[in-house]
Coordinates of C-alpha atoms in Angstrom, one line a residue:
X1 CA 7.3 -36.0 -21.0
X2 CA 10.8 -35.6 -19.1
X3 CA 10.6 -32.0 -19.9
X4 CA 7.4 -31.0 -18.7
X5 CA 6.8 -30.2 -15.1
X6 CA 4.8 -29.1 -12.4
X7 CA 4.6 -25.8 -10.6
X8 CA 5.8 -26.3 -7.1
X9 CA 4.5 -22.7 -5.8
X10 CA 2.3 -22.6 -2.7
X11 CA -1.2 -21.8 -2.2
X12 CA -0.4 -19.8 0.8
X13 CA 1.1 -17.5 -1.7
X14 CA -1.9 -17.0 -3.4
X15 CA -3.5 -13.8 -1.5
X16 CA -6.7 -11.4 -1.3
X17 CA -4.9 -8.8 -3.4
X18 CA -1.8 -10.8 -5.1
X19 CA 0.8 -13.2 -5.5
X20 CA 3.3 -12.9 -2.7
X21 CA 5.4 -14.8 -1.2
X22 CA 9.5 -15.9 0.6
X23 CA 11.0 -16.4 -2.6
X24 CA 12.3 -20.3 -2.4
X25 CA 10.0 -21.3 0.5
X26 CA 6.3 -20.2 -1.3
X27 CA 7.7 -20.5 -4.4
X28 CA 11.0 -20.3 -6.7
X29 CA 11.3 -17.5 -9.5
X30 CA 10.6 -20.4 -12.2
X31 CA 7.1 -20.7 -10.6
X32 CA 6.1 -17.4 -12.1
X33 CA 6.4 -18.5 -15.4
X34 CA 3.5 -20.9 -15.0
X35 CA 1.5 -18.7 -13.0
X36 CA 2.2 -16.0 -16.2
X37 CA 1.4 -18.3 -18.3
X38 CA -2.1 -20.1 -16.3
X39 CA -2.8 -15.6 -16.1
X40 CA -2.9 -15.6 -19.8
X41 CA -4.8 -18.7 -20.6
X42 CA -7.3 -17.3 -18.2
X43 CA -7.8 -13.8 -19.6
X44 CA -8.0 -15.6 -23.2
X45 CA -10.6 -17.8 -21.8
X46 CA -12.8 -15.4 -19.9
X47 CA -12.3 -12.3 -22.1
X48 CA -13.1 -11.8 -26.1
X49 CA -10.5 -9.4 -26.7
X50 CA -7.2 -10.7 -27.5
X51 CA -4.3 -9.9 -25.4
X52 CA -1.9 -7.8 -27.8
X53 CA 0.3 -5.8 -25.2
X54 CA 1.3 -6.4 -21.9
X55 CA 3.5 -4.2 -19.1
X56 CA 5.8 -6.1 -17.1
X57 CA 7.0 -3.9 -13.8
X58 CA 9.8 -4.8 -11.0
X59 CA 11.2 -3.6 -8.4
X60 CA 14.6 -3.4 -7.1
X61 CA 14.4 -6.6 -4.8
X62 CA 17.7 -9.3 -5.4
X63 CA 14.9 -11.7 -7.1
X64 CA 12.8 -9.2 -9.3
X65 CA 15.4 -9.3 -12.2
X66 CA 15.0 -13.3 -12.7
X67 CA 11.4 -13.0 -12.0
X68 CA 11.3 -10.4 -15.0
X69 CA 12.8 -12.7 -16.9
X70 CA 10.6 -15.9 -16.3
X71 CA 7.8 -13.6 -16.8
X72 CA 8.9 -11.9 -20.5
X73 CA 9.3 -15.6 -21.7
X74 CA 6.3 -17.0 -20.2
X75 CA 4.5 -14.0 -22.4
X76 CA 6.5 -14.8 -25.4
X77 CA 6.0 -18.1 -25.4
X78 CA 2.3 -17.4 -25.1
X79 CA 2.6 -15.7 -28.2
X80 CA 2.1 -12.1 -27.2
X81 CA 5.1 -9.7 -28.9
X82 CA 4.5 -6.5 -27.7
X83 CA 6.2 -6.1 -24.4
X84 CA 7.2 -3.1 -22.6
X85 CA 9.5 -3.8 -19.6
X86 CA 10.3 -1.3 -17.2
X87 CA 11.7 -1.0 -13.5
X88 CA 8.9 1.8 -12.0
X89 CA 7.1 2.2 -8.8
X90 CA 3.7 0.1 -9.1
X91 CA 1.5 3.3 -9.3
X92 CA 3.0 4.1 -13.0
X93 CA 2.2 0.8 -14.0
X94 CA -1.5 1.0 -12.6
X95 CA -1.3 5.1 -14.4
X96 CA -0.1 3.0 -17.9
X97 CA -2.9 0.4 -17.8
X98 CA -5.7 3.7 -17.4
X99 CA -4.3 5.0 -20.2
X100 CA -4.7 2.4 -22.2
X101 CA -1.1 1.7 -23.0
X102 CA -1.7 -2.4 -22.4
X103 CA -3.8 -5.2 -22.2
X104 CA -2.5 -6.4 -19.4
X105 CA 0.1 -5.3 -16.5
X106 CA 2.4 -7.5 -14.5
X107 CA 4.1 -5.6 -11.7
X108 CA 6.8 -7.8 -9.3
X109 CA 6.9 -6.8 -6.0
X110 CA 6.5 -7.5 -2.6
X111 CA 5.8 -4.1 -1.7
X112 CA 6.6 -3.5 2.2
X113 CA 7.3 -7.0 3.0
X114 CA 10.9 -8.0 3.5
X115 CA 13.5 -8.6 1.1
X116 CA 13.3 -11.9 0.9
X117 CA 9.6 -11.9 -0.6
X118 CA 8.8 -10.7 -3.4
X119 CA 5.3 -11.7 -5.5
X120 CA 3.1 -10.5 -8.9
X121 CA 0.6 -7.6 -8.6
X122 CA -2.0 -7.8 -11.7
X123 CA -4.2 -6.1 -13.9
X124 CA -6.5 -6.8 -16.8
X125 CA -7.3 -3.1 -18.4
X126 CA -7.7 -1.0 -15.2
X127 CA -9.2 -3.9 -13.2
X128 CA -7.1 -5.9 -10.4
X129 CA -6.9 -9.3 -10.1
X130 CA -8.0 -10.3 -6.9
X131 CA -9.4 -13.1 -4.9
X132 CA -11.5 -15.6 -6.4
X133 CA -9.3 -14.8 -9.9
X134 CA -5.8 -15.4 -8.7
X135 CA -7.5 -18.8 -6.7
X136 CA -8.6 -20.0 -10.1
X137 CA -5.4 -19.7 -12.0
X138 CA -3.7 -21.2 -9.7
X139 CA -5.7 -24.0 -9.5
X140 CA -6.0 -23.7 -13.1
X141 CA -2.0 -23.6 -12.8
X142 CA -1.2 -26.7 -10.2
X143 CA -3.5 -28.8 -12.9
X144 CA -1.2 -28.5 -16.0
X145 CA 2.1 -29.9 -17.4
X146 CA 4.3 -27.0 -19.1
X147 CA 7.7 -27.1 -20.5
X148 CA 10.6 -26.5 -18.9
X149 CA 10.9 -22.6 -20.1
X150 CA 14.1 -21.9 -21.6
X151 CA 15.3 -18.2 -20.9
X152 CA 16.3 -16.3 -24.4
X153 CA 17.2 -13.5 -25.3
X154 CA 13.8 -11.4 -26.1
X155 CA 13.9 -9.0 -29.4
X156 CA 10.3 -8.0 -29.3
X157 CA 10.8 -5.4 -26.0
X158 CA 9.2 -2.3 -27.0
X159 CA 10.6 1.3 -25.9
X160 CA 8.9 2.9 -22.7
X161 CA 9.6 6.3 -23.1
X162 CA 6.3 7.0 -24.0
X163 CA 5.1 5.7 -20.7
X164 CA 7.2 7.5 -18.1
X165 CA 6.9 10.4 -20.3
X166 CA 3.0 10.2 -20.0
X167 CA 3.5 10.1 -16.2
X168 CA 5.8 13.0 -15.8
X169 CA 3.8 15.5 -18.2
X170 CA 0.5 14.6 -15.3
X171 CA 2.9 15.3 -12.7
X172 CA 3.6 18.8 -14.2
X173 CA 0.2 19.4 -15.2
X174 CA -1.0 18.5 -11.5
X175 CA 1.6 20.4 -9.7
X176 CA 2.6 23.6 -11.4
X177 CA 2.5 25.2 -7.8
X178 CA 5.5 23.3 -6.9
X179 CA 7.9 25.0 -9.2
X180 CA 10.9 26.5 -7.1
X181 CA 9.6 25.0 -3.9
X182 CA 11.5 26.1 -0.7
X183 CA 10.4 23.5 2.0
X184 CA 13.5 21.0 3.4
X185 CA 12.4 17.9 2.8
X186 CA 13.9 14.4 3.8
X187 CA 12.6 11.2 1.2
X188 CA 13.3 7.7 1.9
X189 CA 13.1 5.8 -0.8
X190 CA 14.4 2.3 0.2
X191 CA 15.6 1.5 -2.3
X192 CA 12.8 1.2 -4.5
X193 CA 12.3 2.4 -7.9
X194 CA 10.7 5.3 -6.7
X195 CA 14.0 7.3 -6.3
X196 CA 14.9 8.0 -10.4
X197 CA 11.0 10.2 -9.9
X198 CA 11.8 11.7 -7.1
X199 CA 15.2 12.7 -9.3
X200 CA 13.1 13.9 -12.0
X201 CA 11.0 16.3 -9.3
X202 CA 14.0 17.9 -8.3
X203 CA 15.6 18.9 -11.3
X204 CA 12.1 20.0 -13.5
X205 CA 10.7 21.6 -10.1
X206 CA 14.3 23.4 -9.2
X207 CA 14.0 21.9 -6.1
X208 CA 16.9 23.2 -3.9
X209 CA 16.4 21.8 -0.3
X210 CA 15.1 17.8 -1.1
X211 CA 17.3 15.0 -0.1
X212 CA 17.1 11.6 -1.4
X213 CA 18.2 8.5 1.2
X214 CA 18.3 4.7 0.5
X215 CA 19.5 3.3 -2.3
X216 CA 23.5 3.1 -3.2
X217 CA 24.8 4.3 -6.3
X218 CA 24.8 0.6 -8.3
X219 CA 20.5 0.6 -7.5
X220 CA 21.0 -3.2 -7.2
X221 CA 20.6 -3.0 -3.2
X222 CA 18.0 -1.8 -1.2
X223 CA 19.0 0.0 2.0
X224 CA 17.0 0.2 4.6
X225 CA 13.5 -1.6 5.5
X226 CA 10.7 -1.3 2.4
X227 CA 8.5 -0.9 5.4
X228 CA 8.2 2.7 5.8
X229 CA 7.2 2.4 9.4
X230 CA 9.8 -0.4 10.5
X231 CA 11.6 0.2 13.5
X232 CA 14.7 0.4 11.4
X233 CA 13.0 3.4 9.2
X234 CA 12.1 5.4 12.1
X235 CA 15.6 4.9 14.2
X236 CA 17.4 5.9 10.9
X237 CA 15.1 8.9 10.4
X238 CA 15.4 10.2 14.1
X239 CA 19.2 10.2 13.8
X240 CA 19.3 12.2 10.6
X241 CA 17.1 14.8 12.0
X242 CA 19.4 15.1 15.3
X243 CA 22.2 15.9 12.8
X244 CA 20.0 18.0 10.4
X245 CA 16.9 19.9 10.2
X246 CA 14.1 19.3 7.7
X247 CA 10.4 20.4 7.1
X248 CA 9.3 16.6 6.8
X249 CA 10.1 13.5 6.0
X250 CA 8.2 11.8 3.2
X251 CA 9.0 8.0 3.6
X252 CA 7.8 5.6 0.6
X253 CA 7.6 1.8 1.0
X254 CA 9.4 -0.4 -1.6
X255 CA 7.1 -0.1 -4.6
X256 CA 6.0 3.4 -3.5
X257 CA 2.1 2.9 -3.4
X258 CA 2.3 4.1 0.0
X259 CA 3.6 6.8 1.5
X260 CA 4.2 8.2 5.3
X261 CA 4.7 11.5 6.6
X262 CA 7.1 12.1 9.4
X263 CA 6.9 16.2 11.3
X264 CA 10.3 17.4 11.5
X265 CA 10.8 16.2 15.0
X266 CA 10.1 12.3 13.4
X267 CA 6.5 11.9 14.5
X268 CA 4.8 9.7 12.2
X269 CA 1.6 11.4 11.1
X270 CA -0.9 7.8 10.4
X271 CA -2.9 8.1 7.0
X272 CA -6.1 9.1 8.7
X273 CA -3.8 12.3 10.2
X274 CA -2.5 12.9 6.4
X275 CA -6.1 12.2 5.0
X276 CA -7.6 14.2 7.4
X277 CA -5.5 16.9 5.8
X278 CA -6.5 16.1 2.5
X279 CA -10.1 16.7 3.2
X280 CA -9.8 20.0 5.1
X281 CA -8.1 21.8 1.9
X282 CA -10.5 19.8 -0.6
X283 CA -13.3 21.3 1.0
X284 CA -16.8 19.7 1.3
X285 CA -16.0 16.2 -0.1
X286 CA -17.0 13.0 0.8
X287 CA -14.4 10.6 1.9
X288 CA -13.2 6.8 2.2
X289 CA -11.8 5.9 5.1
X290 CA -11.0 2.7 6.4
X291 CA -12.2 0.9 9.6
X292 CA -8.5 1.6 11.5
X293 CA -9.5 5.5 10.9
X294 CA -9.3 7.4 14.1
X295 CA -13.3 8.1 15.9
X296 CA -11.4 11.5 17.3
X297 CA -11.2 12.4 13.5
X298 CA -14.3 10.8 11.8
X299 CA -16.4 12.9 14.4
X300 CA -14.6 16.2 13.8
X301 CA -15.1 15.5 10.4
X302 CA -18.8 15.0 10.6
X303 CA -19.5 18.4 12.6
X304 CA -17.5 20.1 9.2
X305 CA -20.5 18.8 7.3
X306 CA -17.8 15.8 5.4
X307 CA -19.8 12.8 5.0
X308 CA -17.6 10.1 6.1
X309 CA -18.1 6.1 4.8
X310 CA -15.7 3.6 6.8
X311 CA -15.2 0.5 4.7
X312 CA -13.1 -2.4 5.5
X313 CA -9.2 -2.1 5.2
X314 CA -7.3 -3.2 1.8
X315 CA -7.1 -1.1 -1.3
X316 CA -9.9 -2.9 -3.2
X317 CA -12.7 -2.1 -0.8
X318 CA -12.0 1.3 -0.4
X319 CA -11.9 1.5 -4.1
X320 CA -15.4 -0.3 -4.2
X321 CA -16.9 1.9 -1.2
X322 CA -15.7 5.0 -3.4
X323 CA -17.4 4.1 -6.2
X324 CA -20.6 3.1 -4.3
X325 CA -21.2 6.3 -2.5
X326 CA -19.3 8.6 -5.6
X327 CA -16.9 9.8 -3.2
X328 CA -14.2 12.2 -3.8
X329 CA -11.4 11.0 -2.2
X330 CA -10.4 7.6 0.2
X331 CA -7.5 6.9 2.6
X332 CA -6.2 4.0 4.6
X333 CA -4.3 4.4 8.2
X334 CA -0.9 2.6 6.1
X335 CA -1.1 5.4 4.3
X336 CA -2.9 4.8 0.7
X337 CA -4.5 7.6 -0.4
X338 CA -7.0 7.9 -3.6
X339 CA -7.6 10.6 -5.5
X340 CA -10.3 11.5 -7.9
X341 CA -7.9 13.3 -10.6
X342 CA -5.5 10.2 -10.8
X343 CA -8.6 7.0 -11.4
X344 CA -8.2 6.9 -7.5
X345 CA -5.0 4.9 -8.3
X346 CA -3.4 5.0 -4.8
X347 CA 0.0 6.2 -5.8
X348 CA 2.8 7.1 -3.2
X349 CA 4.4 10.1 -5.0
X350 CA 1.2 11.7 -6.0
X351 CA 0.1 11.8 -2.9
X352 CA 3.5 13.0 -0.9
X353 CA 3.6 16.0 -3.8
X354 CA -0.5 16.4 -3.2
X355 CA 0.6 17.4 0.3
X356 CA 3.7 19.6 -0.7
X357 CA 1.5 21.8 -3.1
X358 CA -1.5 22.1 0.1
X359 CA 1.5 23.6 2.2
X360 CA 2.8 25.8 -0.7
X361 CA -0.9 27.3 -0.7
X362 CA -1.0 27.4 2.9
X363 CA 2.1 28.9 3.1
X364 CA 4.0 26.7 5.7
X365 CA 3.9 23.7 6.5
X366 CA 3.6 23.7 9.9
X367 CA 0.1 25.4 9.6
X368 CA -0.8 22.5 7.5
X369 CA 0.2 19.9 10.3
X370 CA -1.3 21.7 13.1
X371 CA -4.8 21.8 11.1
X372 CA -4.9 18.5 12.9
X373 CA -7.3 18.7 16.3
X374 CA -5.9 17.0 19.5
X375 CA -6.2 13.4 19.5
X376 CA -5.7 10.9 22.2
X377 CA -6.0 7.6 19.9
X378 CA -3.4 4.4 19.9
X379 CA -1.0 3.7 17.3
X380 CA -2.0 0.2 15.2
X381 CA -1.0 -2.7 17.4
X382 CA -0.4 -5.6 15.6
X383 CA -0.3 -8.6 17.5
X384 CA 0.9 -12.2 16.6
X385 CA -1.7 -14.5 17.0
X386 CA -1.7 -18.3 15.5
X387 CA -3.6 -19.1 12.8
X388 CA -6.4 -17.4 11.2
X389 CA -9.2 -19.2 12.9
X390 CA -7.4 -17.8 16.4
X391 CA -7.9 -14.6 15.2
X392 CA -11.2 -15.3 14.1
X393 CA -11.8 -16.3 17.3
X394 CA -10.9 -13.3 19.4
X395 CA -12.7 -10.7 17.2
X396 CA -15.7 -13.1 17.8
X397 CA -15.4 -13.2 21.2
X398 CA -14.9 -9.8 21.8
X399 CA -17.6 -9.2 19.9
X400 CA -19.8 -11.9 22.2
X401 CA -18.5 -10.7 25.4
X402 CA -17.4 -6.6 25.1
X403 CA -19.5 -5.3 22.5
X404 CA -22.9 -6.4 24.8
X405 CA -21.6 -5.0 27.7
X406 CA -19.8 -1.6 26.5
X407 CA -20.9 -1.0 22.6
X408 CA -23.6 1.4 21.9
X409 CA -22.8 2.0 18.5
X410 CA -20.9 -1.4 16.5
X411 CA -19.9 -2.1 13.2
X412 CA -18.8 -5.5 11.7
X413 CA -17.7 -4.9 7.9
X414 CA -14.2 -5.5 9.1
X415 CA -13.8 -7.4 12.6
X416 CA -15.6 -5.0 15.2
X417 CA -15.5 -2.1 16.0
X418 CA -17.5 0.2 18.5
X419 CA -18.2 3.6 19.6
X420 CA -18.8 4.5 23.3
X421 CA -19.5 8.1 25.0
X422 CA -16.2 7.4 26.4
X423 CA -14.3 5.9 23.4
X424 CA -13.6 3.4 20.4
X425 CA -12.0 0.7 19.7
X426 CA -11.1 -1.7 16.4
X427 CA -10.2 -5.0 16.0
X428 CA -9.4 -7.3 12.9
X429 CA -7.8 -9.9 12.1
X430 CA -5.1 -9.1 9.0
X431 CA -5.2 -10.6 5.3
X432 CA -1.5 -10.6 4.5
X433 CA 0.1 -11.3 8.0
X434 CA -0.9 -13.7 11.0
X435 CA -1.4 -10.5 13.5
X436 CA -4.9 -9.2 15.1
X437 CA -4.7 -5.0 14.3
X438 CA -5.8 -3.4 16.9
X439 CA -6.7 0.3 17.6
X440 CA -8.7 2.4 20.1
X441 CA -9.0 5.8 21.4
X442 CA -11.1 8.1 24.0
X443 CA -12.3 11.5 23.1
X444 CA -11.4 12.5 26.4
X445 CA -7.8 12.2 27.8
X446 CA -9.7 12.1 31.5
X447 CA -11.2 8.5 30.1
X448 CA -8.0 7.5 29.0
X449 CA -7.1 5.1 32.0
X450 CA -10.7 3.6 32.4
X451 CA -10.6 3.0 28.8
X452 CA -7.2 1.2 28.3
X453 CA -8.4 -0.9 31.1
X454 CA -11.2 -2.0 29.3
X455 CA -9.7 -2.8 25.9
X456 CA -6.6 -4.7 28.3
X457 CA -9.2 -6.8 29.3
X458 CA -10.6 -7.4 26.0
X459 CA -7.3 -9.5 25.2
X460 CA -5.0 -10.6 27.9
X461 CA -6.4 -13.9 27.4
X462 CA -5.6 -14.3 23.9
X463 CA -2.2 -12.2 23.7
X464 CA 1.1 -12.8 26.0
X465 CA 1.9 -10.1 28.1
X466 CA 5.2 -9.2 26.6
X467 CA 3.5 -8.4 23.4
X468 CA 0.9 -6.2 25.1
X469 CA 4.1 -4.7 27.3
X470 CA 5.9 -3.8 24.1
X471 CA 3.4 -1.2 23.6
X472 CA 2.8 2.3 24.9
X473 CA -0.9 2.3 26.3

């Protein structure tokens, strides 16, 4: 039929945790409403319950408004009426579905990637769609003929006060201690949705000393990088605070299920710093971490009695190592953090107000910060390298080569990593970008220079030296 077609979206788009992608390269915005509709016939297929109500999220990127669109009539036209449609952060999406507000949750977004991508995060009840799933409706997808969709307008859009309501009466409930706050606090938003909460904090907290930056008035345009940690966040950041003093800086990346602490003289504090934090006014949990996490910091944490399980990086396997060992809490260097209280949803906000209320109990802030021991680790390199099988390759032979001649004590759930007397270092190879991440540290700043040699060697042949020059060792 002339007005049937094909999807023409990439399988590179297809990832371990989503659908993401450069809009009109991976795919067009059209290309979601098969996907929607190849989600649907899916969950109908492998589920008894019928889908009734679905949450669609977006973000503020140029393309998300289309994509909403594409996506509400692929759902109508699937025959499911009940539709809330909202423009949130993705952890009030993920805070609906545990609620049991929908069937199903849709939120479009590309997260930290850059504004030209943008993608589909999803959710059947409070479970993710991940991996094998999002392989199989695609597939499921590239085999079948739909119709041209024609956009209309939709009358079936339900109200979603409810839902932000929901969200802002557990943010009061979980932070009464934050009334009347005093700190100076910097947020970068950029741009994202994230802002019109932060809003809402300031005016039911009284809030008299928080700053909002990164999103112009007409909250069509995002500012500044949705990377929190771009080079173009952190240049911005150390300007304002040459001009301005503040307590902190709590930077959120574009969909705000991340955030990063910057001290007041713009240090980034990494998420095993922050988590590290966490777990020292928690008292006596057991904790997450991921396999980027500092060794300084994992053994400080074992001589405190914390049981500590290292699991491989990306949101899902924390979740699953948290649920395995009934953990208490998990954290990821990026800067994810999981809760107990909030269905270990790794929500941005949440966690940036988790830390205001531990330094309203300590009293200032700068206690909380210097809680932290001295640590002479690396910041996360992450270094272009070819395909995946390249990577592959170097973690395997670093793991052939190094590991027999230096490791003592190695693990392999995520690349390799391995503890020394002297030090540690990590290596993986990344699931959303074509970089090795590397990371390593010495628990004595004497071994520092021995060490760096070492992990130098471990991949000058695999890396050009301006990219291991654009370092600091």
């Amino acid at each position: 039929m002339s007005d049937c077609t094909r999807s023409c979206m990439q399988q590179s788009a297809i990832k371990s945790y989503d659908v993401r992608g450069i809009v009109g390269k991976d795919f067009i915005e059209q290309d979601t409403y098969f996907f929607v509709r190849a989600l649907l016939d899916f969950l109908q297929k492998n589920n008894h319950d019928p889908i009734q109500k679905i949450i669609i999220g977006y973000d503020h990127r140029a393309t998300s408004k289309t994509i909403e669109q594409f996506v509400v009539q692929a759902c109508v036209d699937f025959g499911v009426h009940n539709l809330f449609v909202l423009c949130v952060p993705t952890p009030v999406l993920q805070f609906a579905m545990h609620q049991g507000f929908a069937d199903v949750g849709i939120m479009i977004t590309a997260s930290h990637n850059p504004l030209h991508y943008n993608g589909l995060k999803l959710w059947y009840k409070t479970q993710s769609l991940q991996g094998s799933a999002l392989q199989s409706i695609w597939q499921s997808m590239q085999s079948q003929q739909y119709r041209l969709p024609v956009l209309q307008r939709v009358a079936c859009l339900q109200s979603t006060d409810f839902i932000m309501q929901a969200y802002y009466n557990f943010l009061d409930k979980q932070f009464s201690m934050l009334h009347n706050m005093q700190y100076s606090v910097l947020c970068m938003v950029s741009g994202g949705p994230v802002q019109s909460l932060l809003e809402w904090c300031i005016q039911h907290f009284a809030w008299q000393h928080v700053d909002i930056v990164g999103c112009k008035n007409n909250r069509e345009c995002i500012v500044f990088n949705p990377d929190p940690t771009s080079l173009e966040t952190q240049t911005f950041i150390k300007d304002v605070l040459s001009n301005k003093t503040y307590d902190c800086v709590l930077a959120f990346d574009g969909d705000a299920d991340r955030f990063v602490l910057y001290t007041s003289q713009g240090k980034i504090l990494s998420g095993d710093e922050v988590g590290f934090l966490f777990v020292q006014y928690m008292g006596g949990v057991s904790a997450v971490m991921d396999i980027k996490t500092s060794g300084g910091l994992v053994h400080v944490l074992q001589e405190k009695g914390v049981q500590v399980i290292l699991a491989p990086t990306g949101c899902a396997d924390i979740k699953k190592a948290i649920y395995e060992h009934n953990a208490q809490f998990g954290c990821e260097v990026s800067g994810h953090y999981f809760f107990k209280e909030h269905h270990f949803i790794d929500d941005g906000l949440y966690a940036a107000l988790s830390f205001l209320q531990c330094a309203v109990q300590a009293g200032c802030l700068h206690d909380v910060c210097a809680a932290l021991p001295p640590l002479h680790d690396s910041v996360e390199m992450r270094l272009p390298l070819g395909t995946a099988f390249d990577r592959d390759l170097v973690v395997n032979y670093l793991h052939d080569t190094v590991c027999k001649q230096y490791g003592e004590d190695i693990n392999l759930i995520d690349g390799i990593r391995y503890h020394t007397e002297i030090g540690w270092l990590m290596m993986r190879a990344s699931k959303t970008e074509p970089v090795l991440s590397l990371r390593y540290g010495v628990f004595d700043v004497h071994y520092k220079a021995e060490w760096v040699k070492i992990v130098k060697e471990c991949i000058q042949p695999f890396i050009v030296q301006a990219v291991i020059e654009k370092y600091e060792w």
